[in-house]
PDB file of C-alpha atoms in Angstrom:
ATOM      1  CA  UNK J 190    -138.601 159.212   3.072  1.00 88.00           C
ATOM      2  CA  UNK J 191    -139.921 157.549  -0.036  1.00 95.00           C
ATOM      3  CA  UNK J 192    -141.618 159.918  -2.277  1.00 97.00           C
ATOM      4  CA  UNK J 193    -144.018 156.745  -3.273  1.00 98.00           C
ATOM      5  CA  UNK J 194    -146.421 154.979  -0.471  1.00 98.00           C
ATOM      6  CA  UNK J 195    -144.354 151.515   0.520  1.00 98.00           C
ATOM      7  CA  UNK J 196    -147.145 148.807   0.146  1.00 98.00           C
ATOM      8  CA  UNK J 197    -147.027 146.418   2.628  1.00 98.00           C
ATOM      9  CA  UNK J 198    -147.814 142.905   1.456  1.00 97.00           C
ATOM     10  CA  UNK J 199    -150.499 142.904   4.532  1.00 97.00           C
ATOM     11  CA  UNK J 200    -152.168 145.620   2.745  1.00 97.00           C
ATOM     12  CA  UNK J 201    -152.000 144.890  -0.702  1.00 98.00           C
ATOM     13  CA  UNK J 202    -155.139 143.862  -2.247  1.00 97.00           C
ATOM     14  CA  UNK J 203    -155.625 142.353  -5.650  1.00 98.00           C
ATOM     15  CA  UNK J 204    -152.604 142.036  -8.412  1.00 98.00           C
ATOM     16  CA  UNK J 205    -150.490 143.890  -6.160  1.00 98.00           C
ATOM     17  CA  UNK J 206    -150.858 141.282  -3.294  1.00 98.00           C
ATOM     18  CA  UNK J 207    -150.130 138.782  -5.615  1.00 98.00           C
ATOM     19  CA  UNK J 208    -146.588 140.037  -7.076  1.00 98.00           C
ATOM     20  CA  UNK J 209    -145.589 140.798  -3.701  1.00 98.00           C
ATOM     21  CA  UNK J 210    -146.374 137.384  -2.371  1.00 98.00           C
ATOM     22  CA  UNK J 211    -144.341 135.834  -5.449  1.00 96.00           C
ATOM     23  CA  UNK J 212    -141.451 138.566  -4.602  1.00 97.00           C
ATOM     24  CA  UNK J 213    -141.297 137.053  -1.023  1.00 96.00           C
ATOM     25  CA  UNK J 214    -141.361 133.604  -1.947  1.00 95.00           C
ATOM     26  CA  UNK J 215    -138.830 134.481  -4.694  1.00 91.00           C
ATOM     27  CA  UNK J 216    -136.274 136.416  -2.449  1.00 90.00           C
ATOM     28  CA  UNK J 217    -137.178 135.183   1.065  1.00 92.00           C
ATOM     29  CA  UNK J 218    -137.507 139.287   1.788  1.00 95.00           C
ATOM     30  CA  UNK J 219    -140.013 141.892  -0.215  1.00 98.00           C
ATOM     31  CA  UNK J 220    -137.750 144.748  -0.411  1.00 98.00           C
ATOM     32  CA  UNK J 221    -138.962 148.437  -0.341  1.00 98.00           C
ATOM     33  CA  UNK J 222    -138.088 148.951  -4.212  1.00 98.00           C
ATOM     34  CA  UNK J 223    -140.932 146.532  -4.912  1.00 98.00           C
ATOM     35  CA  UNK J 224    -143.405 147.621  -2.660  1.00 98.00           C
ATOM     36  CA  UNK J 225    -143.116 150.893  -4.177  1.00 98.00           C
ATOM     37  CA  UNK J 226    -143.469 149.115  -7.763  1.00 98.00           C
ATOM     38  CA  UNK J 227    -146.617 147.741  -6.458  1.00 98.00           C
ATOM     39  CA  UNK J 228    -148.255 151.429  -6.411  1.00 98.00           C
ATOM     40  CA  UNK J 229    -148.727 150.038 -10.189  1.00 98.00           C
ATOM     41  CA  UNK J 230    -148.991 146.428 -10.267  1.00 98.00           C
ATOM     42  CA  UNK J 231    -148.298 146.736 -14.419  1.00 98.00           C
ATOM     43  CA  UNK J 232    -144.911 148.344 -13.165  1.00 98.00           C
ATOM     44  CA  UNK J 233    -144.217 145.816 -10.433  1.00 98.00           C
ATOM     45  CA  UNK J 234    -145.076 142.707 -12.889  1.00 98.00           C
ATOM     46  CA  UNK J 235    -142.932 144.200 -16.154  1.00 98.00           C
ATOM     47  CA  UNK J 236    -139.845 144.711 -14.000  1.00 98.00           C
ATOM     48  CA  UNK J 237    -140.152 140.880 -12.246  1.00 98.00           C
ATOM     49  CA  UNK J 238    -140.966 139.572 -16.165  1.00 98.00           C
ATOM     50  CA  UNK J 239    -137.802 141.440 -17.490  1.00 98.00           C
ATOM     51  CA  UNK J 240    -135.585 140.442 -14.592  1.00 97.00           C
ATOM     52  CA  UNK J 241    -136.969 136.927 -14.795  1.00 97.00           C
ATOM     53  CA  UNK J 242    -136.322 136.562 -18.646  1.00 98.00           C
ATOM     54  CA  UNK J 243    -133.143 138.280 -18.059  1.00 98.00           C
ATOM     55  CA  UNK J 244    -131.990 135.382 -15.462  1.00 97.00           C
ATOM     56  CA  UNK J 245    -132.708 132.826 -18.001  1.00 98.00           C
ATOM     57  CA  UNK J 246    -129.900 134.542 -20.131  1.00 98.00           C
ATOM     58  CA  UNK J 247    -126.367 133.236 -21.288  1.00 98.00           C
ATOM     59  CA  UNK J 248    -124.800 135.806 -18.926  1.00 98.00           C
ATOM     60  CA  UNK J 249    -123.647 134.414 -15.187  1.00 98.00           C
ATOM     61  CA  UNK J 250    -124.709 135.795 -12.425  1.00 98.00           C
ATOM     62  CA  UNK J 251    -121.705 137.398 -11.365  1.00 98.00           C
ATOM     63  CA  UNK J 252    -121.649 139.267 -14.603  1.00 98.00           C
ATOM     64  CA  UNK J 253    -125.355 140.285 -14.427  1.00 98.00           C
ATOM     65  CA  UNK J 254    -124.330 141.555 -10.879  1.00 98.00           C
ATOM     66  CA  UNK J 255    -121.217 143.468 -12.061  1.00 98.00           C
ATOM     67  CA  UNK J 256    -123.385 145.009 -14.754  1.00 99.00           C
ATOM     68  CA  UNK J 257    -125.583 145.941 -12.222  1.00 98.00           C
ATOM     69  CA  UNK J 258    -123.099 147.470  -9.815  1.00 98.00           C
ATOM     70  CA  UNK J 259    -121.541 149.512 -12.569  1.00 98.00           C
ATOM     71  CA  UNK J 260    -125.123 150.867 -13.647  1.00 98.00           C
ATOM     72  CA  UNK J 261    -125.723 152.079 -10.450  1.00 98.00           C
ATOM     73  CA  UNK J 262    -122.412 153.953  -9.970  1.00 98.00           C
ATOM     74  CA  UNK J 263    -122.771 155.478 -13.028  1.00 98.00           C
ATOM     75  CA  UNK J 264    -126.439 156.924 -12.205  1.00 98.00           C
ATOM     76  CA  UNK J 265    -125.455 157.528  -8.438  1.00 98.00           C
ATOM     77  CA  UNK J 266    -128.275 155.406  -7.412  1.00 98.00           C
ATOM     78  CA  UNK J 267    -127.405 154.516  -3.347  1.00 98.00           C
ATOM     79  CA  UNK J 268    -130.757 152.191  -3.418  1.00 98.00           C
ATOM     80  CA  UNK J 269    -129.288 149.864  -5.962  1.00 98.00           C
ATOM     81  CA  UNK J 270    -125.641 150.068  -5.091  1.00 98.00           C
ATOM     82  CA  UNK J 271    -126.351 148.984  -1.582  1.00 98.00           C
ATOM     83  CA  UNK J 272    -128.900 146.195  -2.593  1.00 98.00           C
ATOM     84  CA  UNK J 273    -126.264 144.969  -5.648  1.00 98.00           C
ATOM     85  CA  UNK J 274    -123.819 144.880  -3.601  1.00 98.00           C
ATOM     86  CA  UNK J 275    -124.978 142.221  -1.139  1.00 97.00           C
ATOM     87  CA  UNK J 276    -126.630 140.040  -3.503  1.00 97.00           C
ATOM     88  CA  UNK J 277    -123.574 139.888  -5.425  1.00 97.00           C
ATOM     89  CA  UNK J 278    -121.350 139.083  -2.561  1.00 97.00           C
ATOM     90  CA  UNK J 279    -123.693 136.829  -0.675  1.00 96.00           C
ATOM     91  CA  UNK J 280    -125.518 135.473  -3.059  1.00 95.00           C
ATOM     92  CA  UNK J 281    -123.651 135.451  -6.721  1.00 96.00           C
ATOM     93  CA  UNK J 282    -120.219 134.521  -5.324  1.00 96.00           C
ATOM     94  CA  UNK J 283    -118.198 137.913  -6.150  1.00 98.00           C
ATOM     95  CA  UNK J 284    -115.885 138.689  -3.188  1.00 98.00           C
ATOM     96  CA  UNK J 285    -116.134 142.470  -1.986  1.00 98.00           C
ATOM     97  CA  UNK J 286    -113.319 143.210  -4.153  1.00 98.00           C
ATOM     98  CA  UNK J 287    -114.251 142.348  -7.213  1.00 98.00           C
ATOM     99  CA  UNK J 288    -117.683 144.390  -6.425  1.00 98.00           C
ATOM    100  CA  UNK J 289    -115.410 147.203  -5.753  1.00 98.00           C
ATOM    101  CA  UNK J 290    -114.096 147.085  -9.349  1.00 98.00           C
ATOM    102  CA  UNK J 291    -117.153 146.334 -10.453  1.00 98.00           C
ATOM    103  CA  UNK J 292    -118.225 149.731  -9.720  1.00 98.00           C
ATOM    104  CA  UNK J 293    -115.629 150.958 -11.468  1.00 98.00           C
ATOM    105  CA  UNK J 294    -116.068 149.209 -14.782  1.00 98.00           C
ATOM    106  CA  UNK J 295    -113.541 146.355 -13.793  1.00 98.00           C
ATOM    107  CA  UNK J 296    -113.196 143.004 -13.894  1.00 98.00           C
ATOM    108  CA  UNK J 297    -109.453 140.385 -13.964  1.00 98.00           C
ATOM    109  CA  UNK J 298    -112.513 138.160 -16.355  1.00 97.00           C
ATOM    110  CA  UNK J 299    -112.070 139.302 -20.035  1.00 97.00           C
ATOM    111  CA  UNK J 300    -115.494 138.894 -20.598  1.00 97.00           C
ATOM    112  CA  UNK J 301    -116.576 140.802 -17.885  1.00 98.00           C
ATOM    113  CA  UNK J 302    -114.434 143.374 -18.081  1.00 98.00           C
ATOM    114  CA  UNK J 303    -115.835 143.648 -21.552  1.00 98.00           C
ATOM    115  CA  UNK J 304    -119.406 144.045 -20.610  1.00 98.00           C
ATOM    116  CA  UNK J 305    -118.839 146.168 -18.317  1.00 98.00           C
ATOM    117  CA  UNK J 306    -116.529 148.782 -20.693  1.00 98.00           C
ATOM    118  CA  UNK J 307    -120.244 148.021 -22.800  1.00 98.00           C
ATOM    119  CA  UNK J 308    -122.460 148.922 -20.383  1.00 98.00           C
ATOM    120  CA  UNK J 309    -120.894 151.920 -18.895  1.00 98.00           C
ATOM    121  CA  UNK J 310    -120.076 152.705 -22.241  1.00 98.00           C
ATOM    122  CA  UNK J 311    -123.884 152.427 -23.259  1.00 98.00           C
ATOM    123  CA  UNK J 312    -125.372 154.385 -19.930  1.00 98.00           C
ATOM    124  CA  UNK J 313    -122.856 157.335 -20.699  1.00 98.00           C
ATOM    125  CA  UNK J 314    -123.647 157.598 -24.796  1.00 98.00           C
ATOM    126  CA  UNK J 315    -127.712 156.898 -23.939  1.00 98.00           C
ATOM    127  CA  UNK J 316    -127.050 153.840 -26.413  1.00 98.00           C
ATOM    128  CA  UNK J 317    -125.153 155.668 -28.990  1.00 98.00           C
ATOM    129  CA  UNK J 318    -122.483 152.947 -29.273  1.00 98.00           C
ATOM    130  CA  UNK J 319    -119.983 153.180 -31.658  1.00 98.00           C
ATOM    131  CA  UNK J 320    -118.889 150.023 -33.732  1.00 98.00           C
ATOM    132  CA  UNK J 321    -115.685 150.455 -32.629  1.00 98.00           C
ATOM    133  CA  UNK J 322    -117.402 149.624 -29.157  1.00 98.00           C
ATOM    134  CA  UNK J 323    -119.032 146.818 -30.451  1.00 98.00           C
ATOM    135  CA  UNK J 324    -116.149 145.140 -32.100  1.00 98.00           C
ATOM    136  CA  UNK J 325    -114.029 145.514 -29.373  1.00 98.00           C
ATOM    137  CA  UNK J 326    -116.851 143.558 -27.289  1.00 98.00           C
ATOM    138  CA  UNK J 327    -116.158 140.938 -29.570  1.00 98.00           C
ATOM    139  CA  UNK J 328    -112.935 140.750 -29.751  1.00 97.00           C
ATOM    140  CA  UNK J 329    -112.755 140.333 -25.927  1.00 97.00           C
ATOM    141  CA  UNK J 330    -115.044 137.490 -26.566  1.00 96.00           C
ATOM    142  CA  UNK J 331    -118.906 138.689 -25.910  1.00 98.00           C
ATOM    143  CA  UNK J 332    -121.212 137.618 -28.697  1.00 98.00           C
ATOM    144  CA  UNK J 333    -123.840 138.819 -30.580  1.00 98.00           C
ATOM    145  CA  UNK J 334    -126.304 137.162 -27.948  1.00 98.00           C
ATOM    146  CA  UNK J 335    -124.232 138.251 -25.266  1.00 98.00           C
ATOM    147  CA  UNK J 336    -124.067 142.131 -25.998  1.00 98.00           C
ATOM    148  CA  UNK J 337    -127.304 141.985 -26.784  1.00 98.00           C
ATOM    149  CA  UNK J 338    -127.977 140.748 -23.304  1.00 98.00           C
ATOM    150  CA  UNK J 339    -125.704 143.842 -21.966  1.00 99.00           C
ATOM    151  CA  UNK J 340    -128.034 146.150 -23.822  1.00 98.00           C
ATOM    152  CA  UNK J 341    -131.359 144.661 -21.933  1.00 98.00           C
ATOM    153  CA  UNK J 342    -129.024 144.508 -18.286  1.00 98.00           C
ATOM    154  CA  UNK J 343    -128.269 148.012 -18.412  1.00 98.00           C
ATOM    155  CA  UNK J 344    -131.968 149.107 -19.230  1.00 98.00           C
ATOM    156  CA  UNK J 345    -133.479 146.919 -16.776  1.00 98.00           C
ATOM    157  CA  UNK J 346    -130.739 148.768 -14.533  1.00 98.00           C
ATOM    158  CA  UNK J 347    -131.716 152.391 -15.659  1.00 98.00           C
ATOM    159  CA  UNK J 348    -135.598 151.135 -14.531  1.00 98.00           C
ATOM    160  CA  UNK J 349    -134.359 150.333 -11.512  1.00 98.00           C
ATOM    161  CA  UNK J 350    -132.011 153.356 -11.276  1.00 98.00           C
ATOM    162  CA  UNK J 351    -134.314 155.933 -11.896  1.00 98.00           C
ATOM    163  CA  UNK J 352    -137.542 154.599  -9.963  1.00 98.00           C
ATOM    164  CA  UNK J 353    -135.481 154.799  -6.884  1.00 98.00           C
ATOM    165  CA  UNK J 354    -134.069 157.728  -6.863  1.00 98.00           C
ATOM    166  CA  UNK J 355    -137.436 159.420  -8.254  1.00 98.00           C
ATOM    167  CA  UNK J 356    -139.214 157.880  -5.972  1.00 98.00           C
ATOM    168  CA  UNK J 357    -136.716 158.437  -2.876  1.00 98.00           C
ATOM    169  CA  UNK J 358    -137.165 154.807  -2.174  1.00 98.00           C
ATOM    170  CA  UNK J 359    -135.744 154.223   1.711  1.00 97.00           C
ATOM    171  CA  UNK J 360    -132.501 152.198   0.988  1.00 98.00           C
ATOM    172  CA  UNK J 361    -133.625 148.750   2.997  1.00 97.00           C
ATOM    173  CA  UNK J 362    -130.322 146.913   2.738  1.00 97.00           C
ATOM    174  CA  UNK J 363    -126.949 147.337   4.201  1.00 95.00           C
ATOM    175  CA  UNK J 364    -126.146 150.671   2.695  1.00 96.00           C
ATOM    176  CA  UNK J 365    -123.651 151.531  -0.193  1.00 93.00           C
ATOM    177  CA  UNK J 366    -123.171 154.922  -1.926  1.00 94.00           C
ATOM    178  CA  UNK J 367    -122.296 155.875  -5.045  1.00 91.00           C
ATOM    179  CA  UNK J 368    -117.790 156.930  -5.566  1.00 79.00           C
ATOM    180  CA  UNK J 369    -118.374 160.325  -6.197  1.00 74.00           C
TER     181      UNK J 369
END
C-alpha cells in the first residue's frame, strides 16, 4: 500500500487538479506514480517539465525507453520496470526482447548499447564517470549532446526510481520485477 495518499483527479483541487488533468489528456490514463506526485504539485509539475523537455531530445524513443528499463533494474524499482516495460513495447516499438536486454544493459544498436553501458555505468559510479567511459561513448557514436542527454535520462530515472519505492507506490500496470 502506497506510503503516499493516491490523489484522485476527482479530488484534486487547485494546481494539483490541473497537472493531473494534463497527465490524462497526455497519456489517456493518470497513473498512480503521478497521483502520488500530486501530494506536491511543485513535484508533480518538475517531473512532467523534465520528462517533457527530455522528449524533445535527439535521443529516440526506444533509446529513452531502454535507458529507462536499465535504470530501473539497476535500482530494483518493480513500479518503473513494469510501467517501462509496456510503454516501450506498446508504445515505442521495442519487441519484448529487446526490453529484456534492455534490462540488462543491451542493445544489437551500437548506439544504444552505448548509452546504456553510460547509464548503468553512471547509476553504479553516482556520476563518477571515467573518461575512459566517456570516450568510449563516443567512439560507439553518442555525442556530446547525446551523452549529455544520457546524464539527464538516468536522473530523471533515479526521480522516478526512488519516489516509488519510497513512497511504496501500488504498481498500476502489468507488473514486472526487477532480475535479482
Amino acid at each position: 500500500m502506497s506510503r503516499l495518499p493516491i490523489i484522485e483527479p476527482a479530488h484534486a483541487q487547485g494546481a494539483a487538479a490541473d497537472l493531473l488533468a494534463t497527465v490524462q489528456k497526455t497519456l489517456g490514463v493518470t497513473p498512480n506514480m503521478t497521483k502520488a506526485m500530486a501530494n506536491s504539485p511543485a513535484v508533480l509539475k518538475g517531473y512532467l517539465e523534465f520528462s517533457g523537455a527530455l522528449a524533445t531530445g535527439e535521443l529516440p524513443a526506444t533509446v529513452r525507453e531502454s535507458i529507462a528499463l536499465a535504470v530501473a533494474q539497476e535500482n530494483a524499482c518493480d513500479y518503473c520496470l513494469s510501467a517501462h516495460t509496456y510503454i516501450a513495447t506498446n508504445l515505442a516499438g521495442l519487441t519484448t526482447e529487446q526490453a529484456e536486454s534492455a534490462r540488462r544493459a543491451q542493445s544489437a544498436d551500437p548506439r544504444c548499447d552505448a548509452a546504456l553501458k553510460l547509464a548503468t555505468t553512471l547509476v553504479r559510479t553516482r556520476g563518477d564517470v571515467t573518461d575512459t567511459d566517456l570516450k568510449t561513448a563516443r567512439e560507439a557514436g553518442l555525442s556530446d549532446g547525446d551523452i549529455a542527454e544520457v546524464i539527464a535520462h538516468v536522473a530523471l530515472n533515479i526521480l522516478t526510481n526512488y519516489f516509488n519505492k519510497a513512497a511504496a507506490v501500488d504498481i498500476d500496470w502489468p507488473q514486472v520485477s526487477h532480475l535479482y
